[in-house]
Amino acid sequence: LYQPKRLEAFWESFQQVYLDLYGSRLAMIAAISGHAPAAGCVLGLCCDYRILRSTAKIGLNEAKFGLVAPPWIGGMMVDTIGTRQAELAMGLGTLFDADDALKLGLVDRVVLDDGNGDDDILKLAKAEASKWAKMPPRARTATKMITRQAPLERLMERRDEDTKTFVDFCMLDEVQDALGSYLSSLSKK
């Protein structure tokens, strides 16, 4: 289903997105208006504040496809919702509805879906960004790096190993079969 060299290039790009977003000196606000499984959840976890539409789901569902979230992704989940809840969520591949995500602390705010598009969630995200922008930048960035510097450095030290682990898992027959079935089901919708 997948070619190892293409998977390797994809994973290296995805690692870089994580390093750039999670390590950004800027305040990152996520306005999540649709479902955010797997990589969508990772992008949200990289942000400082997450707003989720009430009809959306979010979570790390890799286990359902035979994949394992790497330590740098699992670590963000643990840091966000706690060890036991992260273990349960990642082990079962749970996608949380908006209310449960808010209760767990996976998101910081839920916006009711009023059917009028994304204007409301974007307004809230802009208002939240304004709050963060008013903070002294050096203090905000230094505070952010207290919790983020170590995981960023760990990935930088182990990027090649992390990439090999990801590609090896993806090439397993059981993972290929699960991903193939999932992609097939999407094309039938």
PDB file of C-alpha atoms in Angstrom:
ATOM      1  CA  LEU A   1       0.000   0.000   0.000  1.00  0.00           C
ATOM      2  CA  TYR A   2       2.835   2.420   0.836  1.00  0.00           C
ATOM      3  CA  GLN A   3       6.413   2.827  -0.331  1.00  0.00           C
ATOM      4  CA  PRO A   4       9.014   3.061   2.463  1.00  0.00           C
ATOM      5  CA  LYS A   5      10.893   6.005   0.906  1.00  0.00           C
ATOM      6  CA  ARG A   6       7.686   8.031   0.576  1.00  0.00           C
ATOM      7  CA  LEU A   7       6.686   7.151   4.148  1.00  0.00           C
ATOM      8  CA  GLU A   8      10.116   8.230   5.350  1.00  0.00           C
ATOM      9  CA  ALA A   9       9.844  11.585   3.572  1.00  0.00           C
ATOM     10  CA  PHE A  10       6.301  12.087   4.912  1.00  0.00           C
ATOM     11  CA  TRP A  11       7.342  11.285   8.483  1.00  0.00           C
ATOM     12  CA  GLU A  12      10.367  13.560   8.374  1.00  0.00           C
ATOM     13  CA  SER A  13       8.115  16.379   7.138  1.00  0.00           C
ATOM     14  CA  PHE A  14       5.580  15.656   9.884  1.00  0.00           C
ATOM     15  CA  GLN A  15       8.337  15.684  12.520  1.00  0.00           C
ATOM     16  CA  GLN A  16       9.417  19.092  11.227  1.00  0.00           C
ATOM     17  CA  VAL A  17       5.855  20.436  11.440  1.00  0.00           C
ATOM     18  CA  TYR A  18       5.765  19.311  15.081  1.00  0.00           C
ATOM     19  CA  LEU A  19       9.151  20.879  15.829  1.00  0.00           C
ATOM     20  CA  ASP A  20       8.116  24.153  14.190  1.00  0.00           C
ATOM     21  CA  LEU A  21       4.671  24.404  15.793  1.00  0.00           C
ATOM     22  CA  TYR A  22       5.353  22.953  19.241  1.00  0.00           C
ATOM     23  CA  GLY A  23       8.588  24.927  19.488  1.00  0.00           C
ATOM     24  CA  SER A  24       7.241  28.174  18.072  1.00  0.00           C
ATOM     25  CA  ARG A  25       7.943  31.319  20.049  1.00  0.00           C
ATOM     26  CA  LEU A  26       4.536  32.560  18.877  1.00  0.00           C
ATOM     27  CA  ALA A  27       1.300  31.838  20.709  1.00  0.00           C
ATOM     28  CA  MET A  28      -0.551  29.233  18.645  1.00  0.00           C
ATOM     29  CA  ILE A  29      -4.366  29.156  18.804  1.00  0.00           C
ATOM     30  CA  ALA A  30      -6.234  26.263  17.160  1.00  0.00           C
ATOM     31  CA  ALA A  31      -9.725  26.844  15.764  1.00  0.00           C
ATOM     32  CA  ILE A  32     -10.815  23.262  15.073  1.00  0.00           C
ATOM     33  CA  SER A  33     -14.064  23.296  13.108  1.00  0.00           C
ATOM     34  CA  GLY A  34     -14.098  19.663  11.966  1.00  0.00           C
ATOM     35  CA  HIS A  35     -13.016  16.246  13.145  1.00  0.00           C
ATOM     36  CA  ALA A  36      -9.375  16.045  14.266  1.00  0.00           C
ATOM     37  CA  PRO A  37      -8.237  12.410  14.421  1.00  0.00           C
ATOM     38  CA  ALA A  38      -4.566  11.388  14.503  1.00  0.00           C
ATOM     39  CA  ALA A  39      -2.482  14.097  12.790  1.00  0.00           C
ATOM     40  CA  GLY A  40      -5.298  16.626  13.236  1.00  0.00           C
ATOM     41  CA  CYS A  41      -5.176  16.021  16.962  1.00  0.00           C
ATOM     42  CA  VAL A  42      -1.371  16.325  16.917  1.00  0.00           C
ATOM     43  CA  LEU A  43      -1.616  19.735  15.226  1.00  0.00           C
ATOM     44  CA  GLY A  44      -4.066  20.834  17.916  1.00  0.00           C
ATOM     45  CA  LEU A  45      -1.855  19.504  20.710  1.00  0.00           C
ATOM     46  CA  CYS A  46       1.024  21.594  19.352  1.00  0.00           C
ATOM     47  CA  CYS A  47      -0.991  24.735  20.018  1.00  0.00           C
ATOM     48  CA  ASP A  48      -1.200  26.782  23.211  1.00  0.00           C
ATOM     49  CA  TYR A  49      -5.001  26.971  23.186  1.00  0.00           C
ATOM     50  CA  ARG A  50      -7.569  24.791  21.416  1.00  0.00           C
ATOM     51  CA  ILE A  51     -11.145  25.699  20.463  1.00  0.00           C
ATOM     52  CA  LEU A  52     -13.309  22.858  19.114  1.00  0.00           C
ATOM     53  CA  ARG A  53     -16.652  22.983  17.327  1.00  0.00           C
ATOM     54  CA  SER A  54     -19.352  21.141  19.308  1.00  0.00           C
ATOM     55  CA  THR A  55     -20.000  18.659  16.484  1.00  0.00           C
ATOM     56  CA  ALA A  56     -16.350  17.671  16.045  1.00  0.00           C
ATOM     57  CA  LYS A  57     -14.368  14.769  17.493  1.00  0.00           C
ATOM     58  CA  ILE A  58     -10.706  14.730  18.413  1.00  0.00           C
ATOM     59  CA  GLY A  59      -8.176  12.115  19.496  1.00  0.00           C
ATOM     60  CA  LEU A  60      -5.250   9.876  18.663  1.00  0.00           C
ATOM     61  CA  ASN A  61      -6.834   6.851  16.990  1.00  0.00           C
ATOM     62  CA  GLU A  62      -3.663   5.290  15.530  1.00  0.00           C
ATOM     63  CA  ALA A  63      -4.062   2.085  17.562  1.00  0.00           C
ATOM     64  CA  LYS A  64      -7.165   1.204  15.524  1.00  0.00           C
ATOM     65  CA  PHE A  65      -4.882   0.819  12.511  1.00  0.00           C
ATOM     66  CA  GLY A  66      -2.149  -1.100  14.302  1.00  0.00           C
ATOM     67  CA  LEU A  67       0.048   1.978  14.659  1.00  0.00           C
ATOM     68  CA  VAL A  68       1.610   3.359  17.815  1.00  0.00           C
ATOM     69  CA  ALA A  69       1.869   7.049  18.597  1.00  0.00           C
ATOM     70  CA  PRO A  70       5.567   7.828  19.010  1.00  0.00           C
ATOM     71  CA  PRO A  71       6.846   9.140  22.358  1.00  0.00           C
ATOM     72  CA  TRP A  72       6.820  12.767  21.245  1.00  0.00           C
ATOM     73  CA  ILE A  73       3.127  12.552  20.340  1.00  0.00           C
ATOM     74  CA  GLY A  74       2.151  10.364  23.279  1.00  0.00           C
ATOM     75  CA  GLY A  75       4.043  12.732  25.558  1.00  0.00           C
ATOM     76  CA  MET A  76       1.930  15.691  24.427  1.00  0.00           C
ATOM     77  CA  MET A  77      -1.215  13.693  25.163  1.00  0.00           C
ATOM     78  CA  VAL A  78       0.083  12.704  28.619  1.00  0.00           C
ATOM     79  CA  ASP A  79       1.030  16.308  29.356  1.00  0.00           C
ATOM     80  CA  THR A  80      -2.413  17.470  28.272  1.00  0.00           C
ATOM     81  CA  ILE A  81      -4.851  14.939  29.792  1.00  0.00           C
ATOM     82  CA  GLY A  82      -2.737  12.967  32.274  1.00  0.00           C
ATOM     83  CA  THR A  83      -1.046   9.591  32.178  1.00  0.00           C
ATOM     84  CA  ARG A  84      -3.961   7.237  32.856  1.00  0.00           C
ATOM     85  CA  GLN A  85      -6.426   9.014  30.570  1.00  0.00           C
ATOM     86  CA  ALA A  86      -3.818   9.194  27.796  1.00  0.00           C
ATOM     87  CA  GLU A  87      -3.029   5.495  28.207  1.00  0.00           C
ATOM     88  CA  LEU A  88      -6.706   4.594  27.880  1.00  0.00           C
ATOM     89  CA  ALA A  89      -7.363   7.009  25.020  1.00  0.00           C
ATOM     90  CA  MET A  90      -4.353   6.029  22.922  1.00  0.00           C
ATOM     91  CA  GLY A  91      -4.620   2.315  23.703  1.00  0.00           C
ATOM     92  CA  LEU A  92      -8.242   2.215  22.542  1.00  0.00           C
ATOM     93  CA  GLY A  93      -7.858   4.747  19.734  1.00  0.00           C
ATOM     94  CA  THR A  94     -10.579   6.933  21.246  1.00  0.00           C
ATOM     95  CA  LEU A  95     -12.016   9.891  19.411  1.00  0.00           C
ATOM     96  CA  PHE A  96     -13.623  12.198  21.974  1.00  0.00           C
ATOM     97  CA  ASP A  97     -16.724  14.234  21.346  1.00  0.00           C
ATOM     98  CA  ALA A  98     -16.400  17.931  22.155  1.00  0.00           C
ATOM     99  CA  ASP A  99     -17.862  17.775  25.672  1.00  0.00           C
ATOM    100  CA  ASP A 100     -15.635  14.884  26.742  1.00  0.00           C
ATOM    101  CA  ALA A 101     -12.579  16.554  25.171  1.00  0.00           C
ATOM    102  CA  LEU A 102     -13.331  19.691  27.197  1.00  0.00           C
ATOM    103  CA  LYS A 103     -13.799  17.744  30.448  1.00  0.00           C
ATOM    104  CA  LEU A 104     -10.465  15.976  29.913  1.00  0.00           C
ATOM    105  CA  GLY A 105      -8.650  19.204  29.058  1.00  0.00           C
ATOM    106  CA  LEU A 106      -7.877  18.037  25.527  1.00  0.00           C
ATOM    107  CA  VAL A 107      -9.476  21.289  24.331  1.00  0.00           C
ATOM    108  CA  ASP A 108      -9.870  24.565  26.186  1.00  0.00           C
ATOM    109  CA  ARG A 109     -13.198  25.707  24.789  1.00  0.00           C
ATOM    110  CA  VAL A 110     -16.132  24.308  22.826  1.00  0.00           C
ATOM    111  CA  VAL A 111     -18.154  26.418  20.418  1.00  0.00           C
ATOM    112  CA  LEU A 112     -21.748  25.527  19.632  1.00  0.00           C
ATOM    113  CA  ASP A 113     -22.322  24.685  15.973  1.00  0.00           C
ATOM    114  CA  ASP A 114     -24.945  27.218  14.908  1.00  0.00           C
ATOM    115  CA  GLY A 115     -24.763  26.276  11.240  1.00  0.00           C
ATOM    116  CA  ASN A 116     -23.394  29.675  10.214  1.00  0.00           C
ATOM    117  CA  GLY A 117     -19.949  28.574   9.117  1.00  0.00           C
ATOM    118  CA  ASP A 118     -16.659  29.260  10.832  1.00  0.00           C
ATOM    119  CA  ASP A 119     -16.999  32.990  11.569  1.00  0.00           C
ATOM    120  CA  ASP A 120     -17.816  32.403  15.243  1.00  0.00           C
ATOM    121  CA  ILE A 121     -14.937  30.027  15.967  1.00  0.00           C
ATOM    122  CA  LEU A 122     -12.495  32.284  14.115  1.00  0.00           C
ATOM    123  CA  LYS A 123     -13.685  35.334  16.096  1.00  0.00           C
ATOM    124  CA  LEU A 124     -13.100  33.463  19.343  1.00  0.00           C
ATOM    125  CA  ALA A 125      -9.676  32.311  18.183  1.00  0.00           C
ATOM    126  CA  LYS A 126      -8.728  35.878  17.259  1.00  0.00           C
ATOM    127  CA  ALA A 127      -9.941  37.152  20.640  1.00  0.00           C
ATOM    128  CA  GLU A 128      -7.901  34.466  22.410  1.00  0.00           C
ATOM    129  CA  ALA A 129      -4.851  35.284  20.280  1.00  0.00           C
ATOM    130  CA  SER A 130      -5.205  38.942  21.315  1.00  0.00           C
ATOM    131  CA  LYS A 131      -5.016  37.924  24.988  1.00  0.00           C
ATOM    132  CA  TRP A 132      -1.828  35.966  24.362  1.00  0.00           C
ATOM    133  CA  ALA A 133      -0.343  38.776  22.263  1.00  0.00           C
ATOM    134  CA  LYS A 134      -0.678  41.175  25.203  1.00  0.00           C
ATOM    135  CA  MET A 135       1.662  39.067  27.311  1.00  0.00           C
ATOM    136  CA  PRO A 136       5.328  40.093  27.410  1.00  0.00           C
ATOM    137  CA  PRO A 137       6.775  37.916  24.608  1.00  0.00           C
ATOM    138  CA  ARG A 138       9.995  36.863  26.313  1.00  0.00           C
ATOM    139  CA  ALA A 139       8.199  35.777  29.471  1.00  0.00           C
ATOM    140  CA  ARG A 140       5.510  33.934  27.497  1.00  0.00           C
ATOM    141  CA  THR A 141       8.069  32.134  25.330  1.00  0.00           C
ATOM    142  CA  ALA A 142      10.337  31.229  28.255  1.00  0.00           C
ATOM    143  CA  THR A 143       7.354  29.900  30.198  1.00  0.00           C
ATOM    144  CA  LYS A 144       6.240  27.839  27.211  1.00  0.00           C
ATOM    145  CA  MET A 145       9.702  26.321  26.806  1.00  0.00           C
ATOM    146  CA  ILE A 146       9.762  25.165  30.450  1.00  0.00           C
ATOM    147  CA  THR A 147       7.442  22.321  29.448  1.00  0.00           C
ATOM    148  CA  ARG A 148       8.318  22.002  25.766  1.00  0.00           C
ATOM    149  CA  GLN A 149      12.097  22.182  25.495  1.00  0.00           C
ATOM    150  CA  ALA A 150      12.872  18.645  26.739  1.00  0.00           C
ATOM    151  CA  PRO A 151      10.449  16.830  24.382  1.00  0.00           C
ATOM    152  CA  LEU A 152      11.666  18.919  21.445  1.00  0.00           C
ATOM    153  CA  GLU A 153      15.288  18.043  22.214  1.00  0.00           C
ATOM    154  CA  ARG A 154      14.447  14.338  22.637  1.00  0.00           C
ATOM    155  CA  LEU A 155      12.930  14.172  19.162  1.00  0.00           C
ATOM    156  CA  MET A 156      15.853  16.067  17.648  1.00  0.00           C
ATOM    157  CA  GLU A 157      18.234  13.495  19.172  1.00  0.00           C
ATOM    158  CA  ARG A 158      16.185  10.516  17.928  1.00  0.00           C
ATOM    159  CA  ARG A 159      14.705  11.638  14.614  1.00  0.00           C
ATOM    160  CA  ASP A 160      16.291   8.876  12.526  1.00  0.00           C
ATOM    161  CA  GLU A 161      15.289   6.158  14.993  1.00  0.00           C
ATOM    162  CA  ASP A 162      11.760   7.568  15.220  1.00  0.00           C
ATOM    163  CA  THR A 163      11.439   7.601  11.421  1.00  0.00           C
ATOM    164  CA  LYS A 164      12.651   4.002  11.111  1.00  0.00           C
ATOM    165  CA  THR A 165      10.180   2.837  13.786  1.00  0.00           C
ATOM    166  CA  PHE A 166       7.298   4.582  12.019  1.00  0.00           C
ATOM    167  CA  VAL A 167       8.161   3.182   8.586  1.00  0.00           C
ATOM    168  CA  ASP A 168       8.689  -0.338   9.978  1.00  0.00           C
ATOM    169  CA  PHE A 169       5.277  -0.280  11.694  1.00  0.00           C
ATOM    170  CA  CYS A 170       3.551   1.045   8.579  1.00  0.00           C
ATOM    171  CA  MET A 171       5.029  -1.737   6.465  1.00  0.00           C
ATOM    172  CA  LEU A 172       3.612  -4.517   8.684  1.00  0.00           C
ATOM    173  CA  ASP A 173       0.988  -6.580   6.841  1.00  0.00           C
ATOM    174  CA  GLU A 174      -1.615  -6.045   9.575  1.00  0.00           C
ATOM    175  CA  VAL A 175      -1.166  -2.272   9.393  1.00  0.00           C
ATOM    176  CA  GLN A 176      -1.264  -2.295   5.589  1.00  0.00           C
ATOM    177  CA  ASP A 177      -4.498  -4.308   5.704  1.00  0.00           C
ATOM    178  CA  ALA A 178      -6.105  -2.043   8.316  1.00  0.00           C
ATOM    179  CA  LEU A 179      -5.149   1.146   6.477  1.00  0.00           C
ATOM    180  CA  GLY A 180      -6.268  -0.321   3.156  1.00  0.00           C
ATOM    181  CA  SER A 181      -9.671  -1.248   4.620  1.00  0.00           C
ATOM    182  CA  TYR A 182     -10.042   2.191   6.151  1.00  0.00           C
ATOM    183  CA  LEU A 183      -9.178   3.986   2.900  1.00  0.00           C
ATOM    184  CA  SER A 184     -11.553   1.719   1.023  1.00  0.00           C
ATOM    185  CA  SER A 185     -14.370   2.551   3.466  1.00  0.00           C
ATOM    186  CA  LEU A 186     -13.765   6.263   2.948  1.00  0.00           C
ATOM    187  CA  SER A 187     -14.134   5.945  -0.816  1.00  0.00           C
ATOM    188  CA  LYS A 188     -17.562   4.319  -0.334  1.00  0.00           C
ATOM    189  CA  LYS A 189     -18.963   7.257   1.656  1.00  0.00           C
TER     190      LYS A 189
END
